Amino acid sequence: MAKTLKETKLWLTRVEPLEGESISHFLGRFRRAKGNKFSTPCGLGQVSGLGAVLARWEKFYFNPFPTFEELEALANVVEVDVNRLREMLPLAGVGMKHKPIRLCGACYAEEPYHLIAWQFKTTAGCDRHQLRLLSKCPICEKPFPIPALWIEGRCLRCLTFFAEMVDRQKAY
Ligand SMILES: [Zn+2]
Ligand SMILES: [Zn+2]
């Protein structure tokens, strides 16, 4: 039988969101945190009552846009404020790219996580480093996995670390 939220919460580990972090990356970190052990979005979807919608958010599909009630249900499980969760999503009216997943290797070398701003349609480059974002592995051309699956921070095919890819980024 499925555990109730109250029972589940007893063994959940809280994960602190990072500045500008995307919801996909945060959910992946939360699911894998010591003690949480949600190997897929399904388990977390079940506990939060959100079902399959979390798997869609991990892939940056926000249509229909997450409602306050949905964010509240998630906030209840992950113990992060609703407004803080809202910051991991695009602002209203900002177009999202759900594919390809993009990254700035220079940012990743400094802070290893995926920024929600990298998936905005209007974002062409990294303002901090004046570099164009990468939209696939510059060595072997394999697309990047969704950020929820970024564990080691490297290409799954050629094993190049994201942080090393900065050498292949063009000026912006
Ligand atoms: Zn950068
Ligand atoms: Zn590669």
PDB file of C-alpha atoms and ligand atoms in Angstrom:
ATOM      1  CA  MET A   1       0.000   0.000   0.000  1.00  0.00           C
ATOM      2  CA  ALA A   2       1.225   3.499  -0.771  1.00  0.00           C
ATOM      3  CA  LYS A   3       2.577   5.453   2.163  1.00  0.00           C
ATOM      4  CA  THR A   4       0.722   8.579   3.189  1.00  0.00           C
ATOM      5  CA  LEU A   5       2.457  11.925   2.792  1.00  0.00           C
ATOM      6  CA  LYS A   6       2.883  12.196   6.548  1.00  0.00           C
ATOM      7  CA  GLU A   7       4.620   8.824   6.783  1.00  0.00           C
ATOM      8  CA  THR A   8       6.767   9.596   3.774  1.00  0.00           C
ATOM      9  CA  LYS A   9       7.873  12.986   5.072  1.00  0.00           C
ATOM     10  CA  LEU A  10       9.508  11.355   8.053  1.00  0.00           C
ATOM     11  CA  TRP A  11      12.266   9.981   5.890  1.00  0.00           C
ATOM     12  CA  LEU A  12      12.558  12.734   3.283  1.00  0.00           C
ATOM     13  CA  THR A  13      15.725  14.815   3.085  1.00  0.00           C
ATOM     14  CA  ARG A  14      15.297  18.497   2.311  1.00  0.00           C
ATOM     15  CA  VAL A  15      17.364  19.833  -0.587  1.00  0.00           C
ATOM     16  CA  GLU A  16      18.254  23.524  -0.727  1.00  0.00           C
ATOM     17  CA  PRO A  17      17.452  25.142  -4.115  1.00  0.00           C
ATOM     18  CA  LEU A  18      20.340  26.948  -5.824  1.00  0.00           C
ATOM     19  CA  GLU A  19      20.271  30.457  -7.305  1.00  0.00           C
ATOM     20  CA  GLY A  20      18.612  30.354 -10.750  1.00  0.00           C
ATOM     21  CA  GLU A  21      18.447  26.549 -10.764  1.00  0.00           C
ATOM     22  CA  SER A  22      15.930  24.973 -13.134  1.00  0.00           C
ATOM     23  CA  ILE A  23      13.114  22.862 -11.749  1.00  0.00           C
ATOM     24  CA  SER A  24      14.379  19.868 -13.720  1.00  0.00           C
ATOM     25  CA  HIS A  25      17.792  19.998 -12.076  1.00  0.00           C
ATOM     26  CA  PHE A  26      16.300  20.605  -8.640  1.00  0.00           C
ATOM     27  CA  LEU A  27      13.840  17.706  -8.920  1.00  0.00           C
ATOM     28  CA  GLY A  28      16.638  15.362 -10.015  1.00  0.00           C
ATOM     29  CA  ARG A  29      18.770  16.390  -7.033  1.00  0.00           C
ATOM     30  CA  PHE A  30      15.848  16.046  -4.684  1.00  0.00           C
ATOM     31  CA  ARG A  31      14.875  12.611  -5.946  1.00  0.00           C
ATOM     32  CA  ARG A  32      18.442  11.275  -5.573  1.00  0.00           C
ATOM     33  CA  ALA A  33      19.260  12.921  -2.227  1.00  0.00           C
ATOM     34  CA  LYS A  34      20.362  10.517   0.460  1.00  0.00           C
ATOM     35  CA  GLY A  35      17.240   8.999   1.983  1.00  0.00           C
ATOM     36  CA  ASN A  36      14.830  10.121  -0.743  1.00  0.00           C
ATOM     37  CA  LYS A  37      15.496   7.357  -3.287  1.00  0.00           C
ATOM     38  CA  PHE A  38      12.941   8.303  -5.915  1.00  0.00           C
ATOM     39  CA  SER A  39      14.642   6.695  -8.895  1.00  0.00           C
ATOM     40  CA  THR A  40      12.045   8.112 -11.312  1.00  0.00           C
ATOM     41  CA  PRO A  41       9.668  11.097 -11.303  1.00  0.00           C
ATOM     42  CA  CYS A  42       6.776   8.615 -10.794  1.00  0.00           C
ATOM     43  CA  GLY A  43       7.519   7.940  -7.125  1.00  0.00           C
ATOM     44  CA  LEU A  44       7.628  11.638  -6.297  1.00  0.00           C
ATOM     45  CA  GLY A  45       4.541  12.167  -8.461  1.00  0.00           C
ATOM     46  CA  GLN A  46       2.706   9.593  -6.408  1.00  0.00           C
ATOM     47  CA  VAL A  47       3.678  10.979  -3.009  1.00  0.00           C
ATOM     48  CA  SER A  48       2.833  14.550  -4.027  1.00  0.00           C
ATOM     49  CA  GLY A  49      -0.364  13.528  -5.795  1.00  0.00           C
ATOM     50  CA  LEU A  50       0.918  15.218  -8.955  1.00  0.00           C
ATOM     51  CA  GLY A  51       1.253  12.013 -10.950  1.00  0.00           C
ATOM     52  CA  ALA A  52       2.845  12.211 -14.372  1.00  0.00           C
ATOM     53  CA  VAL A  53       3.011  15.994 -14.429  1.00  0.00           C
ATOM     54  CA  LEU A  54       6.415  15.987 -12.698  1.00  0.00           C
ATOM     55  CA  ALA A  55       7.962  13.955 -15.522  1.00  0.00           C
ATOM     56  CA  ARG A  56       6.718  16.661 -17.902  1.00  0.00           C
ATOM     57  CA  TRP A  57       8.211  19.458 -15.778  1.00  0.00           C
ATOM     58  CA  GLU A  58      11.546  17.628 -15.718  1.00  0.00           C
ATOM     59  CA  LYS A  59      11.490  17.900 -19.518  1.00  0.00           C
ATOM     60  CA  PHE A  60      10.482  21.601 -19.439  1.00  0.00           C
ATOM     61  CA  TYR A  61       6.961  21.016 -20.717  1.00  0.00           C
ATOM     62  CA  PHE A  62       4.977  23.723 -18.927  1.00  0.00           C
ATOM     63  CA  ASN A  63       1.828  23.638 -21.015  1.00  0.00           C
ATOM     64  CA  PRO A  64      -0.587  23.883 -19.270  1.00  0.00           C
ATOM     65  CA  PHE A  65       1.430  26.100 -16.952  1.00  0.00           C
ATOM     66  CA  PRO A  66       1.845  24.737 -13.388  1.00  0.00           C
ATOM     67  CA  THR A  67      -0.991  25.992 -11.195  1.00  0.00           C
ATOM     68  CA  PHE A  68      -0.603  27.378  -7.695  1.00  0.00           C
ATOM     69  CA  GLU A  69      -2.285  24.223  -6.346  1.00  0.00           C
ATOM     70  CA  GLU A  70       0.207  21.980  -8.141  1.00  0.00           C
ATOM     71  CA  LEU A  71       3.165  23.982  -6.877  1.00  0.00           C
ATOM     72  CA  GLU A  72       1.671  23.899  -3.398  1.00  0.00           C
ATOM     73  CA  ALA A  73       1.386  20.098  -3.546  1.00  0.00           C
ATOM     74  CA  LEU A  74       5.043  19.861  -4.557  1.00  0.00           C
ATOM     75  CA  ALA A  75       6.083  22.456  -1.963  1.00  0.00           C
ATOM     76  CA  ASN A  76       4.460  20.283   0.678  1.00  0.00           C
ATOM     77  CA  VAL A  77       6.642  17.308  -0.155  1.00  0.00           C
ATOM     78  CA  VAL A  78       9.970  19.016  -0.876  1.00  0.00           C
ATOM     79  CA  GLU A  79       9.464  21.582   1.919  1.00  0.00           C
ATOM     80  CA  VAL A  80      10.451  24.520  -0.248  1.00  0.00           C
ATOM     81  CA  ASP A  81       8.280  27.652  -0.356  1.00  0.00           C
ATOM     82  CA  VAL A  82       5.827  27.893  -3.301  1.00  0.00           C
ATOM     83  CA  ASN A  83       7.329  31.234  -4.366  1.00  0.00           C
ATOM     84  CA  ARG A  84      10.794  29.727  -4.352  1.00  0.00           C
ATOM     85  CA  LEU A  85       9.553  26.869  -6.568  1.00  0.00           C
ATOM     86  CA  ARG A  86       7.979  29.448  -8.861  1.00  0.00           C
ATOM     87  CA  GLU A  87      11.458  30.966  -9.388  1.00  0.00           C
ATOM     88  CA  MET A  88      12.606  27.665 -10.934  1.00  0.00           C
ATOM     89  CA  LEU A  89      10.054  28.135 -13.724  1.00  0.00           C
ATOM     90  CA  PRO A  90      10.046  30.641 -16.590  1.00  0.00           C
ATOM     91  CA  LEU A  91       8.344  33.992 -15.955  1.00  0.00           C
ATOM     92  CA  ALA A  92       4.858  34.382 -17.415  1.00  0.00           C
ATOM     93  CA  GLY A  93       5.036  35.007 -21.149  1.00  0.00           C
ATOM     94  CA  VAL A  94       8.631  33.795 -21.523  1.00  0.00           C
ATOM     95  CA  GLY A  95       8.891  31.188 -24.281  1.00  0.00           C
ATOM     96  CA  MET A  96      10.663  27.975 -23.311  1.00  0.00           C
ATOM     97  CA  LYS A  97      12.785  25.608 -25.335  1.00  0.00           C
ATOM     98  CA  HIS A  98      12.290  22.117 -23.984  1.00  0.00           C
ATOM     99  CA  LYS A  99      14.804  20.886 -26.541  1.00  0.00           C
ATOM    100  CA  PRO A 100      17.707  21.027 -26.985  1.00  0.00           C
ATOM    101  CA  ILE A 101      18.983  21.221 -23.422  1.00  0.00           C
ATOM    102  CA  ARG A 102      21.613  23.976 -23.305  1.00  0.00           C
ATOM    103  CA  LEU A 103      24.480  24.878 -21.054  1.00  0.00           C
ATOM    104  CA  CYS A 104      27.399  27.217 -20.482  1.00  0.00           C
ATOM    105  CA  GLY A 105      30.491  25.169 -19.617  1.00  0.00           C
ATOM    106  CA  ALA A 106      32.120  28.162 -17.908  1.00  0.00           C
ATOM    107  CA  CYS A 107      29.122  28.573 -15.559  1.00  0.00           C
ATOM    108  CA  TYR A 108      29.061  24.838 -14.909  1.00  0.00           C
ATOM    109  CA  ALA A 109      32.757  24.887 -13.992  1.00  0.00           C
ATOM    110  CA  GLU A 110      31.965  27.499 -11.333  1.00  0.00           C
ATOM    111  CA  GLU A 111      28.630  26.099 -10.094  1.00  0.00           C
ATOM    112  CA  PRO A 112      27.650  22.650 -11.359  1.00  0.00           C
ATOM    113  CA  TYR A 113      23.945  22.970 -12.102  1.00  0.00           C
ATOM    114  CA  HIS A 114      21.494  23.856 -14.871  1.00  0.00           C
ATOM    115  CA  LEU A 115      20.029  27.370 -14.984  1.00  0.00           C
ATOM    116  CA  ILE A 116      16.381  27.812 -16.009  1.00  0.00           C
ATOM    117  CA  ALA A 117      17.415  30.893 -18.039  1.00  0.00           C
ATOM    118  CA  TRP A 118      19.398  28.676 -20.444  1.00  0.00           C
ATOM    119  CA  GLN A 119      16.111  27.243 -21.738  1.00  0.00           C
ATOM    120  CA  PHE A 120      14.406  30.576 -22.435  1.00  0.00           C
ATOM    121  CA  LYS A 121      13.828  31.082 -26.162  1.00  0.00           C
ATOM    122  CA  THR A 122      15.238  34.592 -25.861  1.00  0.00           C
ATOM    123  CA  THR A 123      18.530  33.447 -24.306  1.00  0.00           C
ATOM    124  CA  ALA A 124      21.273  33.109 -26.918  1.00  0.00           C
ATOM    125  CA  GLY A 125      24.343  33.239 -24.754  1.00  0.00           C
ATOM    126  CA  CYS A 126      25.758  33.571 -21.280  1.00  0.00           C
ATOM    127  CA  ASP A 127      25.968  37.227 -20.278  1.00  0.00           C
ATOM    128  CA  ARG A 128      28.337  36.446 -17.438  1.00  0.00           C
ATOM    129  CA  HIS A 129      30.963  34.836 -19.659  1.00  0.00           C
ATOM    130  CA  GLN A 130      30.066  36.419 -23.017  1.00  0.00           C
ATOM    131  CA  LEU A 131      29.853  32.955 -24.543  1.00  0.00           C
ATOM    132  CA  ARG A 132      27.248  31.256 -26.714  1.00  0.00           C
ATOM    133  CA  LEU A 133      25.452  28.384 -25.017  1.00  0.00           C
ATOM    134  CA  LEU A 134      26.186  24.832 -26.136  1.00  0.00           C
ATOM    135  CA  SER A 135      23.158  22.895 -27.375  1.00  0.00           C
ATOM    136  CA  LYS A 136      24.893  19.532 -27.766  1.00  0.00           C
ATOM    137  CA  CYS A 137      28.202  17.954 -26.866  1.00  0.00           C
ATOM    138  CA  PRO A 138      30.832  19.872 -28.891  1.00  0.00           C
ATOM    139  CA  ILE A 139      33.039  16.775 -29.108  1.00  0.00           C
ATOM    140  CA  CYS A 140      30.681  13.959 -30.147  1.00  0.00           C
ATOM    141  CA  GLU A 141      27.468  15.936 -30.874  1.00  0.00           C
ATOM    142  CA  LYS A 142      25.280  13.874 -28.574  1.00  0.00           C
ATOM    143  CA  PRO A 143      22.395  16.008 -27.212  1.00  0.00           C
ATOM    144  CA  PHE A 144      22.603  16.769 -23.502  1.00  0.00           C
ATOM    145  CA  PRO A 145      20.310  14.743 -21.244  1.00  0.00           C
ATOM    146  CA  ILE A 146      17.559  16.525 -19.298  1.00  0.00           C
ATOM    147  CA  PRO A 147      19.074  18.276 -16.260  1.00  0.00           C
ATOM    148  CA  ALA A 148      17.202  15.989 -13.843  1.00  0.00           C
ATOM    149  CA  LEU A 149      19.638  13.310 -15.031  1.00  0.00           C
ATOM    150  CA  TRP A 150      22.827  15.356 -14.632  1.00  0.00           C
ATOM    151  CA  ILE A 151      24.699  13.372 -12.035  1.00  0.00           C
ATOM    152  CA  GLU A 152      28.361  13.449 -13.006  1.00  0.00           C
ATOM    153  CA  GLY A 153      28.114  16.518 -15.235  1.00  0.00           C
ATOM    154  CA  ARG A 154      29.545  14.948 -18.334  1.00  0.00           C
ATOM    155  CA  CYS A 155      28.523  13.743 -21.787  1.00  0.00           C
ATOM    156  CA  LEU A 156      27.072  10.252 -21.547  1.00  0.00           C
ATOM    157  CA  ARG A 157      28.668   9.149 -24.819  1.00  0.00           C
ATOM    158  CA  CYS A 158      32.216  10.560 -24.940  1.00  0.00           C
ATOM    159  CA  LEU A 159      32.429  11.280 -21.178  1.00  0.00           C
ATOM    160  CA  THR A 160      33.745  14.824 -21.649  1.00  0.00           C
ATOM    161  CA  PHE A 161      32.962  16.910 -18.563  1.00  0.00           C
ATOM    162  CA  PHE A 162      30.598  19.855 -19.119  1.00  0.00           C
ATOM    163  CA  ALA A 163      33.154  22.086 -17.386  1.00  0.00           C
ATOM    164  CA  GLU A 164      35.772  21.182 -20.023  1.00  0.00           C
ATOM    165  CA  MET A 165      33.473  22.169 -22.886  1.00  0.00           C
ATOM    166  CA  VAL A 166      34.121  25.861 -22.270  1.00  0.00           C
ATOM    167  CA  ASP A 167      37.094  25.607 -24.685  1.00  0.00           C
ATOM    168  CA  ARG A 168      34.650  24.941 -27.537  1.00  0.00           C
ATOM    169  CA  GLN A 169      32.227  27.789 -26.779  1.00  0.00           C
ATOM    170  CA  LYS A 170      32.161  30.647 -29.258  1.00  0.00           C
ATOM    171  CA  ALA A 171      32.248  34.289 -28.216  1.00  0.00           C
ATOM    172  CA  TYR A 172      28.845  35.951 -27.915  1.00  0.00           C
TER     173      TYR A 172
HETATM  174 ZN    ZN B   1      28.472  31.190 -18.307  1.00  0.00          ZN
HETATM  175 ZN    ZN B   2      30.135  13.831 -26.073  1.00  0.00          ZN
END
